[in-house]
């Protein structure tokens, strides 16, 4: 966990083992700063994005009283209107990508991070079909087993900047988000921060169970 001595964004509450990453959709302004910071930090190729901003219901107004409260609207079954969502690998507790990978290339580590073992990936793209958040990416240049067996090349995705977290820093996307729309911390810390901001959760119960497992109850 973070020692608390580093200067981090308000959205980065703790780092390291058991830290999770999750969007506050009501804070996202679709500026693309997270995409730029990720590409710059990890030299991500031009044709690849480890994080992207998805725009849902573009041009629509939210239900009366919910136009600036997309999460609360979803929680109450109302139309949230146009909503920008930072989409990346959320390092899910019940990661469907891990469960469908036929070569065990994808693993859920003991510290909570979902990692790709490049030398085992065959580019079958089962993970892409299984992930409800569109996290897996398949760059044009394949390496290793994917170059020999599969058709999708070696998979790449958001690592949640595990290397940065190992030294007490937050993920680049979260630290450079101008509106603190990307939250990093334990599930309870993230839930408490959303409650403090009076922000709701945009994802449905099924998606929340995939991301947080039993700890999805923290968000009730």
PDB file of C-alpha atoms in Angstrom:
ATOM      1  CA  UNK A   1       0.000   0.000   0.000  1.00  0.00           C
ATOM      2  CA  UNK A   2       1.038   3.602  -0.417  1.00  0.00           C
ATOM      3  CA  UNK A   3       2.950   5.152   2.483  1.00  0.00           C
ATOM      4  CA  UNK A   4       1.039   8.391   2.132  1.00  0.00           C
ATOM      5  CA  UNK A   5       4.257  10.374   1.555  1.00  0.00           C
ATOM      6  CA  UNK A   6       3.775  10.762  -2.191  1.00  0.00           C
ATOM      7  CA  UNK A   7       1.789  13.545  -3.819  1.00  0.00           C
ATOM      8  CA  UNK A   8      -1.042  11.832  -5.686  1.00  0.00           C
ATOM      9  CA  UNK A   9      -4.346  12.924  -7.196  1.00  0.00           C
ATOM     10  CA  UNK A  10      -7.402  12.931  -4.965  1.00  0.00           C
ATOM     11  CA  UNK A  11      -8.685   9.928  -6.888  1.00  0.00           C
ATOM     12  CA  UNK A  12      -5.692   7.789  -5.883  1.00  0.00           C
ATOM     13  CA  UNK A  13      -6.438   6.750  -2.310  1.00  0.00           C
ATOM     14  CA  UNK A  14      -4.063   3.800  -1.970  1.00  0.00           C
ATOM     15  CA  UNK A  15      -1.846   1.706  -4.199  1.00  0.00           C
ATOM     16  CA  UNK A  16      -0.291  -1.728  -4.323  1.00  0.00           C
ATOM     17  CA  UNK A  17      -1.732  -5.034  -3.188  1.00  0.00           C
ATOM     18  CA  UNK A  18      -5.548  -5.242  -3.341  1.00  0.00           C
ATOM     19  CA  UNK A  19      -5.846  -1.794  -4.989  1.00  0.00           C
ATOM     20  CA  UNK A  20      -8.529  -1.588  -7.668  1.00  0.00           C
ATOM     21  CA  UNK A  21      -9.312   0.917 -10.418  1.00  0.00           C
ATOM     22  CA  UNK A  22     -12.811   2.196 -11.208  1.00  0.00           C
ATOM     23  CA  UNK A  23     -14.384   5.180 -13.014  1.00  0.00           C
ATOM     24  CA  UNK A  24     -16.479   7.996 -11.598  1.00  0.00           C
ATOM     25  CA  UNK A  25     -18.488   8.634 -14.766  1.00  0.00           C
ATOM     26  CA  UNK A  26     -19.995  11.824 -13.394  1.00  0.00           C
ATOM     27  CA  UNK A  27     -16.528  13.368 -13.154  1.00  0.00           C
ATOM     28  CA  UNK A  28     -15.297  12.306 -16.617  1.00  0.00           C
ATOM     29  CA  UNK A  29     -15.259  15.160 -19.162  1.00  0.00           C
ATOM     30  CA  UNK A  30     -13.948  13.109 -22.115  1.00  0.00           C
ATOM     31  CA  UNK A  31     -10.751  15.155 -22.329  1.00  0.00           C
ATOM     32  CA  UNK A  32      -8.583  12.196 -23.316  1.00  0.00           C
ATOM     33  CA  UNK A  33      -5.870  13.071 -20.811  1.00  0.00           C
ATOM     34  CA  UNK A  34      -5.830   9.505 -19.497  1.00  0.00           C
ATOM     35  CA  UNK A  35      -5.228   8.117 -22.983  1.00  0.00           C
ATOM     36  CA  UNK A  36      -2.333  10.517 -23.569  1.00  0.00           C
ATOM     37  CA  UNK A  37      -0.718   9.858 -20.179  1.00  0.00           C
ATOM     38  CA  UNK A  38      -0.896   6.088 -20.704  1.00  0.00           C
ATOM     39  CA  UNK A  39       0.621   6.266 -24.182  1.00  0.00           C
ATOM     40  CA  UNK A  40       3.398   8.589 -23.015  1.00  0.00           C
ATOM     41  CA  UNK A  41       4.238   6.574 -19.884  1.00  0.00           C
ATOM     42  CA  UNK A  42       4.364   3.167 -21.566  1.00  0.00           C
ATOM     43  CA  UNK A  43       5.183   4.109 -25.161  1.00  0.00           C
ATOM     44  CA  UNK A  44       1.930   2.527 -26.356  1.00  0.00           C
ATOM     45  CA  UNK A  45       1.816   2.259 -30.181  1.00  0.00           C
ATOM     46  CA  UNK A  46      -0.360   4.646 -32.160  1.00  0.00           C
ATOM     47  CA  UNK A  47      -2.768   1.889 -33.237  1.00  0.00           C
ATOM     48  CA  UNK A  48      -3.336   0.674 -29.680  1.00  0.00           C
ATOM     49  CA  UNK A  49      -5.025   2.070 -26.577  1.00  0.00           C
ATOM     50  CA  UNK A  50      -4.827   0.510 -23.133  1.00  0.00           C
ATOM     51  CA  UNK A  51      -7.504   2.935 -21.988  1.00  0.00           C
ATOM     52  CA  UNK A  52     -10.180   4.694 -24.018  1.00  0.00           C
ATOM     53  CA  UNK A  53     -13.192   6.901 -23.405  1.00  0.00           C
ATOM     54  CA  UNK A  54     -16.506   5.330 -24.421  1.00  0.00           C
ATOM     55  CA  UNK A  55     -19.420   7.691 -25.050  1.00  0.00           C
ATOM     56  CA  UNK A  56     -22.800   6.171 -24.284  1.00  0.00           C
ATOM     57  CA  UNK A  57     -26.139   7.609 -25.455  1.00  0.00           C
ATOM     58  CA  UNK A  58     -24.404  10.404 -27.332  1.00  0.00           C
ATOM     59  CA  UNK A  59     -26.544  13.536 -27.728  1.00  0.00           C
ATOM     60  CA  UNK A  60     -29.280  12.340 -25.377  1.00  0.00           C
ATOM     61  CA  UNK A  61     -30.473  14.248 -22.352  1.00  0.00           C
ATOM     62  CA  UNK A  62     -30.838  12.477 -19.060  1.00  0.00           C
ATOM     63  CA  UNK A  63     -34.165  11.961 -17.300  1.00  0.00           C
ATOM     64  CA  UNK A  64     -35.440  15.053 -15.453  1.00  0.00           C
ATOM     65  CA  UNK A  65     -33.289  15.634 -12.406  1.00  0.00           C
ATOM     66  CA  UNK A  66     -30.539  13.274 -13.579  1.00  0.00           C
ATOM     67  CA  UNK A  67     -28.871  15.117 -16.442  1.00  0.00           C
ATOM     68  CA  UNK A  68     -25.595  15.488 -14.522  1.00  0.00           C
ATOM     69  CA  UNK A  69     -26.002  12.312 -12.465  1.00  0.00           C
ATOM     70  CA  UNK A  70     -25.492   9.386 -14.833  1.00  0.00           C
ATOM     71  CA  UNK A  71     -24.631   6.898 -12.095  1.00  0.00           C
ATOM     72  CA  UNK A  72     -27.587   7.785  -9.901  1.00  0.00           C
ATOM     73  CA  UNK A  73     -29.870   7.585 -12.954  1.00  0.00           C
ATOM     74  CA  UNK A  74     -28.669   4.062 -13.748  1.00  0.00           C
ATOM     75  CA  UNK A  75     -29.119   2.972 -10.137  1.00  0.00           C
ATOM     76  CA  UNK A  76     -32.737   4.102 -10.263  1.00  0.00           C
ATOM     77  CA  UNK A  77     -33.508   2.738 -13.715  1.00  0.00           C
ATOM     78  CA  UNK A  78     -33.692   6.165 -15.357  1.00  0.00           C
ATOM     79  CA  UNK A  79     -32.152   7.384 -18.624  1.00  0.00           C
ATOM     80  CA  UNK A  80     -28.654   8.687 -17.746  1.00  0.00           C
ATOM     81  CA  UNK A  81     -28.238  10.699 -20.928  1.00  0.00           C
ATOM     82  CA  UNK A  82     -24.883  11.155 -22.657  1.00  0.00           C
ATOM     83  CA  UNK A  83     -22.164   9.626 -20.486  1.00  0.00           C
ATOM     84  CA  UNK A  84     -18.385   9.391 -20.919  1.00  0.00           C
ATOM     85  CA  UNK A  85     -16.798   6.283 -19.373  1.00  0.00           C
ATOM     86  CA  UNK A  86     -13.060   5.618 -19.006  1.00  0.00           C
ATOM     87  CA  UNK A  87     -12.811   2.010 -20.199  1.00  0.00           C
ATOM     88  CA  UNK A  88      -9.797  -0.160 -19.416  1.00  0.00           C
ATOM     89  CA  UNK A  89      -8.924  -3.402 -17.688  1.00  0.00           C
ATOM     90  CA  UNK A  90     -10.482  -3.196 -14.218  1.00  0.00           C
ATOM     91  CA  UNK A  91      -8.467  -6.192 -12.995  1.00  0.00           C
ATOM     92  CA  UNK A  92     -11.692  -7.956 -12.135  1.00  0.00           C
ATOM     93  CA  UNK A  93     -12.104 -10.222  -9.135  1.00  0.00           C
ATOM     94  CA  UNK A  94     -14.058 -12.692 -11.272  1.00  0.00           C
ATOM     95  CA  UNK A  95     -12.147 -11.979 -14.472  1.00  0.00           C
ATOM     96  CA  UNK A  96     -13.897 -13.726 -17.401  1.00  0.00           C
ATOM     97  CA  UNK A  97     -10.789 -13.319 -19.549  1.00  0.00           C
ATOM     98  CA  UNK A  98      -8.824 -15.494 -17.130  1.00  0.00           C
ATOM     99  CA  UNK A  99     -11.484 -18.194 -17.019  1.00  0.00           C
ATOM    100  CA  UNK A 100     -11.708 -18.569 -20.832  1.00  0.00           C
ATOM    101  CA  UNK A 101      -7.997 -18.396 -21.701  1.00  0.00           C
ATOM    102  CA  UNK A 102      -7.090 -21.874 -23.056  1.00  0.00           C
ATOM    103  CA  UNK A 103      -3.341 -21.508 -22.423  1.00  0.00           C
ATOM    104  CA  UNK A 104      -3.374 -19.851 -18.987  1.00  0.00           C
ATOM    105  CA  UNK A 105      -1.709 -16.824 -20.549  1.00  0.00           C
ATOM    106  CA  UNK A 106      -3.947 -14.620 -18.410  1.00  0.00           C
ATOM    107  CA  UNK A 107      -3.607 -14.990 -14.648  1.00  0.00           C
ATOM    108  CA  UNK A 108      -5.077 -13.314 -11.589  1.00  0.00           C
ATOM    109  CA  UNK A 109      -2.084 -12.700  -9.344  1.00  0.00           C
ATOM    110  CA  UNK A 110      -2.209 -12.981  -5.559  1.00  0.00           C
ATOM    111  CA  UNK A 111      -1.864  -9.201  -5.293  1.00  0.00           C
ATOM    112  CA  UNK A 112      -5.007  -8.672  -7.391  1.00  0.00           C
ATOM    113  CA  UNK A 113      -3.495  -7.647 -10.721  1.00  0.00           C
ATOM    114  CA  UNK A 114      -4.555  -9.479 -13.902  1.00  0.00           C
ATOM    115  CA  UNK A 115      -1.467 -10.023 -16.039  1.00  0.00           C
ATOM    116  CA  UNK A 116      -0.703 -11.385 -19.510  1.00  0.00           C
ATOM    117  CA  UNK A 117       2.098 -13.899 -19.987  1.00  0.00           C
ATOM    118  CA  UNK A 118       3.152 -13.012 -23.523  1.00  0.00           C
ATOM    119  CA  UNK A 119       5.012 -16.234 -24.176  1.00  0.00           C
ATOM    120  CA  UNK A 120       1.830 -18.279 -23.679  1.00  0.00           C
ATOM    121  CA  UNK A 121      -0.640 -16.125 -25.645  1.00  0.00           C
ATOM    122  CA  UNK A 122      -1.721 -17.708 -28.951  1.00  0.00           C
ATOM    123  CA  UNK A 123      -3.884 -14.807 -30.130  1.00  0.00           C
ATOM    124  CA  UNK A 124      -7.162 -16.759 -30.104  1.00  0.00           C
ATOM    125  CA  UNK A 125      -9.105 -13.678 -28.917  1.00  0.00           C
ATOM    126  CA  UNK A 126     -11.310 -15.678 -26.532  1.00  0.00           C
ATOM    127  CA  UNK A 127     -10.500 -13.041 -23.890  1.00  0.00           C
ATOM    128  CA  UNK A 128     -11.783 -10.280 -26.159  1.00  0.00           C
ATOM    129  CA  UNK A 129     -15.095 -12.099 -26.558  1.00  0.00           C
ATOM    130  CA  UNK A 130     -15.378 -12.705 -22.818  1.00  0.00           C
ATOM    131  CA  UNK A 131     -14.446  -9.244 -21.517  1.00  0.00           C
ATOM    132  CA  UNK A 132     -17.512  -6.987 -21.157  1.00  0.00           C
ATOM    133  CA  UNK A 133     -15.301  -3.880 -21.023  1.00  0.00           C
ATOM    134  CA  UNK A 134     -13.320  -4.268 -24.254  1.00  0.00           C
ATOM    135  CA  UNK A 135      -9.968  -4.315 -22.443  1.00  0.00           C
ATOM    136  CA  UNK A 136      -7.969  -6.830 -24.545  1.00  0.00           C
ATOM    137  CA  UNK A 137      -6.043  -5.301 -27.447  1.00  0.00           C
ATOM    138  CA  UNK A 138      -4.367  -7.119 -30.326  1.00  0.00           C
ATOM    139  CA  UNK A 139      -1.603  -5.031 -31.955  1.00  0.00           C
ATOM    140  CA  UNK A 140      -0.624  -5.741 -35.531  1.00  0.00           C
ATOM    141  CA  UNK A 141       2.748  -7.254 -34.739  1.00  0.00           C
ATOM    142  CA  UNK A 142       2.492 -10.706 -33.169  1.00  0.00           C
ATOM    143  CA  UNK A 143       5.257 -12.328 -31.181  1.00  0.00           C
ATOM    144  CA  UNK A 144       5.971 -15.716 -29.668  1.00  0.00           C
ATOM    145  CA  UNK A 145       3.295 -18.395 -29.800  1.00  0.00           C
ATOM    146  CA  UNK A 146       0.713 -16.019 -31.284  1.00  0.00           C
ATOM    147  CA  UNK A 147       2.834 -15.627 -34.379  1.00  0.00           C
ATOM    148  CA  UNK A 148       2.806 -19.373 -34.898  1.00  0.00           C
ATOM    149  CA  UNK A 149      -0.621 -20.538 -33.734  1.00  0.00           C
ATOM    150  CA  UNK A 150      -3.301 -17.864 -33.376  1.00  0.00           C
ATOM    151  CA  UNK A 151      -4.621 -15.248 -35.749  1.00  0.00           C
ATOM    152  CA  UNK A 152      -4.941 -12.330 -33.370  1.00  0.00           C
ATOM    153  CA  UNK A 153      -1.325 -11.761 -32.349  1.00  0.00           C
ATOM    154  CA  UNK A 154      -0.217 -11.353 -28.737  1.00  0.00           C
ATOM    155  CA  UNK A 155      -2.782  -9.676 -26.480  1.00  0.00           C
ATOM    156  CA  UNK A 156      -1.986  -6.455 -24.630  1.00  0.00           C
ATOM    157  CA  UNK A 157      -4.033  -4.490 -22.116  1.00  0.00           C
ATOM    158  CA  UNK A 158      -3.928  -2.043 -19.214  1.00  0.00           C
ATOM    159  CA  UNK A 159      -1.573  -3.253 -16.484  1.00  0.00           C
ATOM    160  CA  UNK A 160      -2.909  -0.721 -13.928  1.00  0.00           C
ATOM    161  CA  UNK A 161       0.702   0.492 -13.878  1.00  0.00           C
ATOM    162  CA  UNK A 162       1.710  -2.306 -11.512  1.00  0.00           C
ATOM    163  CA  UNK A 163       5.355  -1.243 -11.714  1.00  0.00           C
ATOM    164  CA  UNK A 164       4.475   2.285 -10.607  1.00  0.00           C
ATOM    165  CA  UNK A 165       2.314   0.979  -7.783  1.00  0.00           C
ATOM    166  CA  UNK A 166       5.191  -1.197  -6.581  1.00  0.00           C
ATOM    167  CA  UNK A 167       7.052   2.027  -5.712  1.00  0.00           C
ATOM    168  CA  UNK A 168       4.063   3.832  -4.203  1.00  0.00           C
ATOM    169  CA  UNK A 169       2.912   5.758  -7.277  1.00  0.00           C
ATOM    170  CA  UNK A 170      -0.576   5.683  -8.726  1.00  0.00           C
ATOM    171  CA  UNK A 171      -1.484   4.636 -12.271  1.00  0.00           C
ATOM    172  CA  UNK A 172      -0.492   7.332 -14.769  1.00  0.00           C
ATOM    173  CA  UNK A 173      -4.052   7.751 -16.039  1.00  0.00           C
ATOM    174  CA  UNK A 174      -5.421   8.371 -12.545  1.00  0.00           C
ATOM    175  CA  UNK A 175      -2.642  10.692 -11.406  1.00  0.00           C
ATOM    176  CA  UNK A 176      -2.994  12.869 -14.492  1.00  0.00           C
ATOM    177  CA  UNK A 177      -6.808  12.917 -14.695  1.00  0.00           C
ATOM    178  CA  UNK A 178      -7.768  16.590 -14.373  1.00  0.00           C
ATOM    179  CA  UNK A 179     -11.123  15.805 -12.748  1.00  0.00           C
ATOM    180  CA  UNK A 180     -10.129  12.753 -10.669  1.00  0.00           C
ATOM    181  CA  UNK A 181     -12.556  10.608 -12.642  1.00  0.00           C
ATOM    182  CA  UNK A 182     -10.380   7.490 -12.277  1.00  0.00           C
ATOM    183  CA  UNK A 183     -10.421   6.138  -8.727  1.00  0.00           C
ATOM    184  CA  UNK A 184      -7.744   3.845  -7.312  1.00  0.00           C
ATOM    185  CA  UNK A 185      -7.901   2.135  -3.928  1.00  0.00           C
ATOM    186  CA  UNK A 186      -9.564  -0.716  -2.093  1.00  0.00           C
ATOM    187  CA  UNK A 187     -13.204  -1.425  -2.965  1.00  0.00           C
ATOM    188  CA  UNK A 188     -14.333   0.159   0.304  1.00  0.00           C
ATOM    189  CA  UNK A 189     -12.233   3.280  -0.341  1.00  0.00           C
ATOM    190  CA  UNK A 190     -13.656   3.627  -3.833  1.00  0.00           C
ATOM    191  CA  UNK A 191     -17.214   3.104  -2.588  1.00  0.00           C
ATOM    192  CA  UNK A 192     -16.723   5.674   0.179  1.00  0.00           C
ATOM    193  CA  UNK A 193     -15.282   8.215  -2.266  1.00  0.00           C
ATOM    194  CA  UNK A 194     -18.215   7.795  -4.664  1.00  0.00           C
ATOM    195  CA  UNK A 195     -20.602   8.239  -1.736  1.00  0.00           C
ATOM    196  CA  UNK A 196     -18.698  11.331  -0.580  1.00  0.00           C
ATOM    197  CA  UNK A 197     -19.013  12.801  -4.069  1.00  0.00           C
ATOM    198  CA  UNK A 198     -22.666  11.756  -4.281  1.00  0.00           C
ATOM    199  CA  UNK A 199     -21.793   9.888  -7.479  1.00  0.00           C
ATOM    200  CA  UNK A 200     -23.586   6.719  -8.467  1.00  0.00           C
ATOM    201  CA  UNK A 201     -22.338   3.534 -10.143  1.00  0.00           C
ATOM    202  CA  UNK A 202     -22.934   3.294 -13.888  1.00  0.00           C
ATOM    203  CA  UNK A 203     -22.490  -0.485 -14.199  1.00  0.00           C
ATOM    204  CA  UNK A 204     -25.243  -2.997 -13.445  1.00  0.00           C
ATOM    205  CA  UNK A 205     -25.104  -5.631 -10.696  1.00  0.00           C
ATOM    206  CA  UNK A 206     -23.726  -8.322 -13.009  1.00  0.00           C
ATOM    207  CA  UNK A 207     -20.826  -6.125 -14.109  1.00  0.00           C
ATOM    208  CA  UNK A 208     -20.112  -5.052 -10.518  1.00  0.00           C
ATOM    209  CA  UNK A 209     -19.964  -8.705  -9.433  1.00  0.00           C
ATOM    210  CA  UNK A 210     -17.466  -9.407 -12.204  1.00  0.00           C
ATOM    211  CA  UNK A 211     -15.289  -6.466 -11.154  1.00  0.00           C
ATOM    212  CA  UNK A 212     -15.477  -6.691  -7.361  1.00  0.00           C
ATOM    213  CA  UNK A 213     -16.898 -10.127  -6.548  1.00  0.00           C
ATOM    214  CA  UNK A 214     -18.287 -10.340  -3.013  1.00  0.00           C
ATOM    215  CA  UNK A 215     -16.980  -6.833  -2.292  1.00  0.00           C
ATOM    216  CA  UNK A 216     -19.487  -5.398  -4.773  1.00  0.00           C
ATOM    217  CA  UNK A 217     -21.742  -5.172  -1.711  1.00  0.00           C
ATOM    218  CA  UNK A 218     -19.638  -2.187  -0.605  1.00  0.00           C
ATOM    219  CA  UNK A 219     -21.387  -0.163  -3.291  1.00  0.00           C
ATOM    220  CA  UNK A 220     -24.944  -0.785  -2.124  1.00  0.00           C
TER     221      UNK A 220
END
